[in-house]
Amino acid sequence: MRFPLLLAVASAAALAPLSAHPEVDLSAEDMLAPYYAKLERQIDLPVAPPGAALAEDTVLTRIGVGSCNHQNRSQHMWAQIAAADPQLFLFIGDNNYGDNGWAGDAALGSLRAAYAKQAETPELATFRKAVPMMAVWDDHDYGFNDAGASFSPRRWSETIFETFWGSGEEVRSRPGVYSSRLVGEEGRRVQVILLDTRFFRSDLEEMPYQRPRPPLGPYVPSSDPDKTMLGEAQWRWLEAELAKPADFRIVASSIQILTDAHDYESWENLPLERAKLYRLLAAREESGLVLLSGDRHAGGIYTDTPDEAGGEQLWELTSSSLNLAFNDTASNTAREPDPKRLTDFISEENFGLIDIDWEARTFTVALRGNQGEERASRTVKW
């Protein structure tokens, strides 16, 4: 992965340790650390509007989910989501497009400006007063399109994210922004797990240049065992989280998990890592399970029964985007046939809902459009 050259504005603070100790081999990330420490002391980072709290004993029966929200476009979807009355909303990536217009400056000026715009968005402020939120990032609010661990300003981007969303001490104490939460009472306890598929992810392998450009992405799967999606520490954390008692689990990945139908970013890019994820899910403490994803600027409901999952049928709801639709549903569905997708590939603005029926032990995943209308749904027994 190649990124625009970080401007020399950081050089005086960052290069001093290297000049004093020329024998030390420092990474660009290490060299930038003193600059960011100084910058954090000098400026006030944007902070999200105050948010509603979620009580630990809340019995969750409706959770909302969405992704791909451009800070400069209409924010009308917040009212539609609020009207659906979710008890919790999961904002699972591309929560803004702070990479748009990035000039390569080490201070990530365009990213900070995107967060500052969100901080002053009245629709978001109104929504947050009413609905508790949990958030994780994808590439555009991480700082660069398709970026992973080789994105040199990632620690500064993490500081910006954690400051804006008010991340808890556990998240702030470690690299990356992954998090989890257990909510509810015994017998009706939900665990929400938000994975960080950016901070630790190895660079992806690209297909050789060809013309015309492939219509469904530039990447090819890699079976390199040294490549990682989550990084060693996050993998250990996830295994421990899945061992906790819960009755229903929601596992959110900013990028799609089950599909093999395209060559954009997805877990298919790193098949060994996806197989590892399936094995961990199969070994979890017994519970219901649904997977969530975003990223694609289109939504759908997916299912698969991977061998590594021990025969379990897995379900995934992809919800994208809130205000940045690219195509119409008919052409997008035809463009990307997928035997694992049970619905149209819904390309107009949408958000997702997960409804839990504790008595029937079922969950329903649904996509709703920009007028709150239902576009697709499936009900699953667990």
Short mmCIF file of C-alpha atoms in Angstrom, two decimals:
data_model
loop_
_atom_site.label_atom_id
_atom_site.label_comp_id
_atom_site.label_asym_id
_atom_site.label_seq_id
_atom_site.Cartn_x
_atom_site.Cartn_y
_atom_site.Cartn_z
CA MET A 1 0.00 0.00 0.00
CA ARG A 2 1.41 3.38 -1.02
CA PHE A 3 0.21 6.61 0.53
CA PRO A 4 0.79 10.28 -0.35
CA LEU A 5 4.05 11.61 1.08
CA LEU A 6 3.57 12.98 4.59
CA LEU A 7 4.47 16.65 4.45
CA ALA A 8 7.61 17.96 6.11
CA VAL A 9 5.52 19.78 8.72
CA ALA A 10 6.27 16.82 11.03
CA SER A 11 9.96 16.50 10.29
CA ALA A 12 11.48 18.70 12.98
CA ALA A 13 9.72 16.89 15.82
CA ALA A 14 9.88 13.43 14.31
CA LEU A 15 13.40 13.26 12.92
CA ALA A 16 15.33 14.53 15.95
CA PRO A 17 15.59 11.08 17.59
CA LEU A 18 16.85 9.60 14.34
CA SER A 19 19.55 12.22 13.87
CA ALA A 20 20.71 11.78 17.44
CA HIS A 21 20.95 7.99 17.04
CA PRO A 22 21.64 7.23 13.37
CA GLU A 23 22.16 3.53 14.10
CA VAL A 24 18.52 3.12 15.21
CA ASP A 25 16.19 1.87 12.48
CA LEU A 26 12.93 3.73 13.12
CA SER A 27 9.71 3.24 11.18
CA ALA A 28 7.84 6.23 9.79
CA GLU A 29 5.23 5.58 12.47
CA ASP A 30 7.83 5.77 15.24
CA MET A 31 9.36 8.90 13.74
CA LEU A 32 5.97 10.62 13.74
CA ALA A 33 5.12 9.74 17.36
CA PRO A 34 6.78 12.81 18.98
CA TYR A 35 5.07 15.09 16.48
CA TYR A 36 1.65 13.65 17.29
CA ALA A 37 2.25 13.86 21.04
CA LYS A 38 3.03 17.56 20.61
CA LEU A 39 0.09 18.10 18.27
CA GLU A 40 -2.34 16.52 20.72
CA ARG A 41 -1.24 18.98 23.39
CA GLN A 42 -1.64 21.96 21.09
CA ILE A 43 -5.04 21.43 19.48
CA ASP A 44 -8.57 20.54 20.54
CA LEU A 45 -9.83 17.49 18.68
CA PRO A 46 -13.50 17.28 17.64
CA VAL A 47 -15.92 15.52 19.99
CA ALA A 48 -19.26 13.94 19.04
CA PRO A 49 -22.48 15.44 20.38
CA PRO A 50 -23.46 14.01 23.78
CA GLY A 51 -24.94 10.54 23.53
CA ALA A 52 -27.61 8.57 25.38
CA ALA A 53 -26.41 5.85 27.74
CA LEU A 54 -27.41 2.18 27.49
CA ALA A 55 -28.19 0.56 30.84
CA GLU A 56 -26.37 -2.71 31.47
CA ASP A 57 -29.62 -4.55 32.28
CA THR A 58 -31.42 -3.47 29.07
CA VAL A 59 -33.08 -6.42 27.34
CA LEU A 60 -32.28 -5.70 23.71
CA THR A 61 -34.97 -6.57 21.18
CA ARG A 62 -34.10 -4.13 18.36
CA ILE A 63 -30.63 -3.01 17.26
CA GLY A 64 -29.97 -0.69 14.33
CA VAL A 65 -26.90 -0.73 12.09
CA GLY A 66 -25.52 1.45 9.34
CA SER A 67 -22.38 2.52 7.49
CA CYS A 68 -21.07 4.82 4.78
CA ASN A 69 -22.21 8.28 5.85
CA HIS A 70 -20.63 11.25 4.09
CA GLN A 71 -20.43 14.27 6.36
CA ASN A 72 -21.19 16.71 3.52
CA ARG A 73 -24.31 14.99 2.22
CA SER A 74 -27.88 14.93 3.50
CA GLN A 75 -28.23 13.57 7.02
CA HIS A 76 -31.93 12.73 6.66
CA MET A 77 -31.43 9.03 7.46
CA TRP A 78 -30.91 9.72 11.16
CA ALA A 79 -34.59 10.60 11.50
CA GLN A 80 -35.60 7.44 9.63
CA ILE A 81 -33.46 5.26 11.90
CA ALA A 82 -34.79 6.97 15.03
CA ALA A 83 -38.37 6.41 13.81
CA ALA A 84 -37.66 2.65 13.76
CA ASP A 85 -37.04 2.94 17.53
CA PRO A 86 -33.84 0.93 17.99
CA GLN A 87 -32.48 0.56 21.53
CA LEU A 88 -28.89 0.66 20.24
CA PHE A 89 -27.28 1.77 16.98
CA LEU A 90 -24.07 0.29 15.61
CA PHE A 91 -22.10 2.65 13.36
CA ILE A 92 -19.75 0.16 11.71
CA GLY A 93 -17.48 2.09 9.39
CA ASP A 94 -17.02 4.87 6.86
CA ASN A 95 -18.83 6.93 9.46
CA ASN A 96 -17.36 9.90 7.62
CA TYR A 97 -15.20 10.37 4.52
CA GLY A 98 -12.24 12.12 6.08
CA ASP A 99 -9.85 10.86 3.43
CA ASN A 100 -11.59 12.92 0.75
CA GLY A 101 -9.24 15.77 -0.13
CA TRP A 102 -6.39 14.50 2.03
CA ALA A 103 -3.24 16.33 0.91
CA GLY A 104 -0.82 13.87 2.51
CA ASP A 105 -0.28 16.03 5.59
CA ALA A 106 0.80 14.16 8.70
CA ALA A 107 -1.75 16.08 10.78
CA LEU A 108 -4.62 14.44 8.83
CA GLY A 109 -6.31 17.79 8.33
CA SER A 110 -9.11 16.50 6.12
CA LEU A 111 -9.94 13.74 8.61
CA ARG A 112 -10.11 16.17 11.52
CA ALA A 113 -12.27 18.50 9.42
CA ALA A 114 -14.68 15.65 8.65
CA TYR A 115 -15.07 14.87 12.34
CA ALA A 116 -15.49 18.56 13.11
CA LYS A 117 -18.29 18.72 10.54
CA GLN A 118 -19.99 15.74 12.20
CA ALA A 119 -19.64 17.35 15.61
CA GLU A 120 -21.81 20.22 14.37
CA THR A 121 -24.41 18.09 12.55
CA PRO A 122 -27.81 18.78 14.16
CA GLU A 123 -29.41 15.57 12.87
CA LEU A 124 -26.67 13.48 14.45
CA ALA A 125 -26.93 15.45 17.69
CA THR A 126 -30.68 14.82 17.88
CA PHE A 127 -30.21 11.13 17.15
CA ARG A 128 -27.49 10.65 19.75
CA LYS A 129 -29.65 12.20 22.46
CA ALA A 130 -32.25 9.49 21.83
CA VAL A 131 -30.32 6.37 20.81
CA PRO A 132 -27.16 4.90 22.39
CA MET A 133 -24.40 4.18 19.90
CA MET A 134 -21.32 2.01 19.47
CA ALA A 135 -18.85 2.76 16.68
CA VAL A 136 -15.94 1.22 14.81
CA TRP A 137 -14.16 2.47 11.70
CA ASP A 138 -13.56 1.43 8.11
CA ASP A 139 -11.05 2.84 5.63
CA HIS A 140 -12.49 6.29 4.89
CA ASP A 141 -12.78 7.32 8.54
CA TYR A 142 -9.49 5.53 9.24
CA GLY A 143 -7.80 7.91 6.83
CA PHE A 144 -7.10 6.38 3.42
CA ASN A 145 -8.96 4.22 0.91
CA ASP A 146 -8.37 0.47 1.52
CA ALA A 147 -5.68 1.26 4.11
CA GLY A 148 -4.40 -1.23 6.66
CA ALA A 149 -1.52 -1.50 9.11
CA SER A 150 0.96 0.20 6.78
CA PHE A 151 -0.91 3.51 7.07
CA SER A 152 1.76 5.52 8.91
CA PRO A 153 -0.57 8.02 10.68
CA ARG A 154 -2.74 5.22 12.09
CA ARG A 155 -1.95 6.05 15.74
CA TRP A 156 -2.97 9.67 15.23
CA SER A 157 -6.09 8.53 13.40
CA GLU A 158 -6.86 6.28 16.38
CA THR A 159 -6.51 9.23 18.77
CA ILE A 160 -8.90 11.28 16.63
CA PHE A 161 -11.45 8.45 16.53
CA GLU A 162 -11.27 7.63 20.24
CA THR A 163 -11.54 11.30 21.20
CA PHE A 164 -14.54 11.90 18.96
CA TRP A 165 -16.54 8.83 19.96
CA GLY A 166 -15.53 8.92 23.63
CA SER A 167 -13.99 5.45 23.65
CA GLY A 168 -13.66 3.82 27.04
CA GLU A 169 -10.42 3.27 28.89
CA GLU A 170 -10.12 -0.34 27.76
CA VAL A 171 -10.14 0.69 24.09
CA ARG A 172 -7.83 3.66 24.66
CA SER A 173 -5.31 1.50 26.52
CA ARG A 174 -4.46 -0.69 23.53
CA PRO A 175 -3.75 -0.29 19.81
CA GLY A 176 -6.79 -0.45 17.55
CA VAL A 177 -10.41 0.46 18.19
CA TYR A 178 -12.06 -2.95 18.58
CA SER A 179 -14.57 -3.25 21.42
CA SER A 180 -17.32 -5.39 22.92
CA ARG A 181 -20.20 -5.05 25.32
CA LEU A 182 -22.51 -7.43 27.19
CA VAL A 183 -26.03 -6.13 27.81
CA GLY A 184 -29.09 -7.71 29.38
CA GLU A 185 -30.15 -10.15 32.03
CA GLU A 186 -29.42 -13.85 32.41
CA GLY A 187 -31.18 -15.78 29.66
CA ARG A 188 -31.54 -12.65 27.51
CA ARG A 189 -28.00 -11.34 27.35
CA VAL A 190 -26.61 -9.87 24.10
CA GLN A 191 -22.92 -9.53 23.34
CA VAL A 192 -21.93 -6.95 20.72
CA ILE A 193 -18.44 -7.36 19.25
CA LEU A 194 -17.03 -4.69 16.93
CA LEU A 195 -13.91 -5.86 15.07
CA ASP A 196 -11.15 -3.55 13.85
CA THR A 197 -10.29 -4.70 10.30
CA ARG A 198 -7.95 -1.75 9.63
CA PHE A 199 -5.30 -1.08 12.26
CA PHE A 200 -3.57 -4.47 12.06
CA ARG A 201 -4.50 -5.73 8.59
CA SER A 202 -1.70 -6.75 6.25
CA ASP A 203 -1.45 -5.22 2.80
CA LEU A 204 -3.63 -7.01 0.26
CA GLU A 205 -2.34 -8.60 -2.93
CA GLU A 206 -3.42 -6.90 -6.13
CA MET A 207 -4.05 -8.54 -9.48
CA PRO A 208 -1.77 -7.55 -12.36
CA TYR A 209 -2.77 -4.40 -14.20
CA GLN A 210 -5.22 -5.05 -16.99
CA ARG A 211 -7.39 -3.03 -19.26
CA PRO A 212 -10.27 -2.64 -19.02
CA ARG A 213 -10.20 -2.52 -15.23
CA PRO A 214 -11.98 -5.50 -13.64
CA PRO A 215 -15.51 -4.39 -12.75
CA LEU A 216 -15.57 -6.00 -9.30
CA GLY A 217 -12.34 -4.99 -7.61
CA PRO A 218 -8.53 -5.21 -7.86
CA TYR A 219 -7.56 -7.79 -5.20
CA VAL A 220 -6.74 -11.50 -5.26
CA PRO A 221 -6.87 -13.89 -2.30
CA SER A 222 -3.57 -14.57 -0.56
CA SER A 223 -2.72 -17.74 1.36
CA ASP A 224 0.38 -16.20 2.90
CA PRO A 225 0.28 -17.43 6.53
CA ASP A 226 2.11 -14.30 7.69
CA LYS A 227 -0.71 -12.01 6.57
CA THR A 228 -3.31 -11.05 9.15
CA MET A 229 -6.72 -9.40 9.29
CA LEU A 230 -6.98 -8.70 13.02
CA GLY A 231 -3.45 -8.99 14.41
CA GLU A 232 -2.32 -11.38 17.12
CA ALA A 233 -3.58 -9.37 20.10
CA GLN A 234 -7.05 -8.83 18.66
CA TRP A 235 -7.34 -12.52 17.76
CA ARG A 236 -6.57 -13.47 21.38
CA TRP A 237 -9.07 -10.90 22.61
CA LEU A 238 -11.78 -12.22 20.26
CA GLU A 239 -11.28 -15.78 21.42
CA ALA A 240 -11.66 -14.65 25.03
CA GLU A 241 -14.79 -12.62 24.20
CA LEU A 242 -16.45 -15.55 22.46
CA ALA A 243 -15.85 -17.68 25.55
CA LYS A 244 -17.98 -15.35 27.70
CA PRO A 245 -21.54 -16.46 28.50
CA ALA A 246 -24.09 -14.80 26.21
CA ASP A 247 -27.42 -15.82 24.74
CA PHE A 248 -27.08 -13.94 21.45
CA ARG A 249 -24.00 -12.44 19.80
CA ILE A 250 -23.60 -9.74 17.18
CA VAL A 251 -20.19 -9.71 15.47
CA ALA A 252 -19.59 -6.67 13.26
CA SER A 253 -16.85 -6.45 10.63
CA SER A 254 -16.57 -3.28 8.56
CA ILE A 255 -15.92 -5.43 5.46
CA GLN A 256 -17.92 -8.40 4.22
CA ILE A 257 -17.23 -11.87 5.59
CA LEU A 258 -19.19 -14.62 3.82
CA THR A 259 -19.18 -13.55 0.18
CA ASP A 260 -16.79 -14.70 -2.56
CA ALA A 261 -18.56 -12.78 -5.32
CA HIS A 262 -16.22 -9.81 -5.78
CA ASP A 263 -12.58 -8.73 -5.61
CA TYR A 264 -12.96 -5.62 -3.48
CA GLU A 265 -11.96 -5.72 0.16
CA SER A 266 -13.48 -8.66 2.06
CA TRP A 267 -12.40 -11.54 4.28
CA GLU A 268 -12.04 -13.59 1.09
CA ASN A 269 -8.80 -11.62 0.47
CA LEU A 270 -7.24 -13.51 3.40
CA PRO A 271 -8.85 -16.97 3.32
CA LEU A 272 -6.70 -18.42 6.09
CA GLU A 273 -7.84 -15.62 8.38
CA ARG A 274 -11.47 -16.16 7.42
CA ALA A 275 -11.17 -19.86 8.16
CA LYS A 276 -9.70 -18.96 11.56
CA LEU A 277 -12.67 -16.69 12.23
CA TYR A 278 -15.10 -19.48 11.34
CA ARG A 279 -13.34 -21.89 13.70
CA LEU A 280 -13.48 -19.38 16.55
CA LEU A 281 -17.17 -18.77 15.95
CA ALA A 282 -17.81 -22.53 15.95
CA ALA A 283 -15.95 -22.89 19.27
CA ARG A 284 -17.82 -20.02 20.98
CA GLU A 285 -19.81 -20.46 24.16
CA GLU A 286 -23.22 -21.56 22.93
CA SER A 287 -25.37 -18.67 21.67
CA GLY A 288 -27.29 -17.31 18.76
CA LEU A 289 -25.19 -15.38 16.25
CA VAL A 290 -25.48 -12.84 13.45
CA LEU A 291 -22.69 -11.19 11.46
CA LEU A 292 -22.84 -7.55 10.33
CA SER A 293 -20.88 -5.69 7.66
CA GLY A 294 -20.96 -2.50 5.61
CA ASP A 295 -18.53 -0.90 3.12
CA ARG A 296 -20.17 -1.85 -0.19
CA HIS A 297 -22.56 1.06 -0.81
CA ALA A 298 -25.23 -1.61 -1.14
CA GLY A 299 -26.92 -4.01 1.23
CA GLY A 300 -28.14 -7.57 1.32
CA ILE A 301 -28.72 -10.66 3.44
CA TYR A 302 -26.21 -13.51 3.09
CA THR A 303 -25.90 -17.05 4.38
CA ASP A 304 -23.34 -19.83 4.15
CA THR A 305 -22.39 -23.05 5.93
CA PRO A 306 -18.57 -23.09 5.81
CA ASP A 307 -16.80 -26.37 6.63
CA GLU A 308 -14.66 -24.57 9.21
CA ALA A 309 -17.81 -23.44 11.06
CA GLY A 310 -18.58 -27.01 12.05
CA GLY A 311 -21.75 -27.30 10.02
CA GLU A 312 -23.41 -24.18 11.44
CA GLN A 313 -25.36 -21.99 9.05
CA LEU A 314 -24.01 -18.45 9.38
CA TRP A 315 -26.01 -15.32 8.60
CA GLU A 316 -24.69 -11.90 7.60
CA LEU A 317 -26.47 -8.59 7.14
CA THR A 318 -24.63 -6.05 5.00
CA SER A 319 -26.01 -2.55 5.53
CA SER A 320 -24.63 0.26 3.33
CA SER A 321 -24.97 3.14 2.69
CA LEU A 322 -26.76 5.79 4.70
CA ASN A 323 -26.30 8.60 2.18
CA LEU A 324 -23.84 7.60 -0.54
CA ALA A 325 -25.62 5.28 -2.98
CA PHE A 326 -23.79 4.58 -6.27
CA ASN A 327 -26.08 2.46 -8.46
CA ASP A 328 -29.66 1.30 -8.72
CA THR A 329 -30.62 -2.04 -7.22
CA ALA A 330 -31.53 -3.79 -10.47
CA SER A 331 -28.23 -3.10 -12.24
CA ASN A 332 -26.18 -3.73 -9.11
CA THR A 333 -27.86 -7.08 -8.49
CA ALA A 334 -27.21 -8.16 -12.07
CA ARG A 335 -23.62 -6.91 -11.92
CA GLU A 336 -22.75 -9.02 -8.88
CA PRO A 337 -24.49 -12.41 -8.87
CA ASP A 338 -23.90 -14.23 -5.60
CA PRO A 339 -25.32 -17.60 -4.52
CA LYS A 340 -24.73 -16.66 -0.88
CA ARG A 341 -26.86 -13.52 -1.12
CA LEU A 342 -30.55 -14.27 -0.61
CA THR A 343 -31.84 -10.84 -1.62
CA ASP A 344 -31.34 -8.16 -4.21
CA PHE A 345 -28.16 -6.14 -3.78
CA ILE A 346 -29.98 -3.07 -2.53
CA SER A 347 -28.13 0.01 -3.70
CA GLU A 348 -30.41 2.83 -2.65
CA GLU A 349 -29.88 4.39 0.79
CA ASN A 350 -30.56 1.89 3.54
CA PHE A 351 -30.04 0.97 7.18
CA GLY A 352 -30.32 -2.36 8.95
CA LEU A 353 -32.28 -3.75 11.88
CA ILE A 354 -31.79 -6.84 14.01
CA ASP A 355 -34.93 -7.84 15.93
CA ILE A 356 -34.63 -10.48 18.66
CA ASP A 357 -37.66 -12.52 19.75
CA TRP A 358 -36.57 -14.00 23.07
CA GLU A 359 -39.65 -16.17 23.50
CA ALA A 360 -39.45 -17.76 20.05
CA ARG A 361 -35.63 -17.78 20.08
CA THR A 362 -35.54 -16.19 16.63
CA PHE A 363 -33.86 -13.14 15.16
CA THR A 364 -34.91 -11.14 12.13
CA VAL A 365 -32.50 -9.17 9.99
CA ALA A 366 -33.93 -6.47 7.77
CA LEU A 367 -32.94 -3.61 5.51
CA ARG A 368 -35.01 -0.46 5.40
CA GLY A 369 -34.91 2.26 2.77
CA ASN A 370 -34.68 6.02 2.97
CA GLN A 371 -38.37 6.38 3.77
CA GLY A 372 -38.25 3.71 6.46
CA GLU A 373 -39.83 1.11 4.18
CA GLU A 374 -38.75 -2.53 4.43
CA ARG A 375 -36.61 -3.63 1.48
CA ALA A 376 -35.63 -7.14 2.61
CA SER A 377 -35.85 -9.38 5.67
CA ARG A 378 -35.23 -12.93 6.90
CA THR A 379 -36.15 -14.59 10.18
CA VAL A 380 -33.85 -17.23 11.63
CA LYS A 381 -34.32 -19.73 14.46
CA TRP A 382 -31.35 -20.23 16.77
#
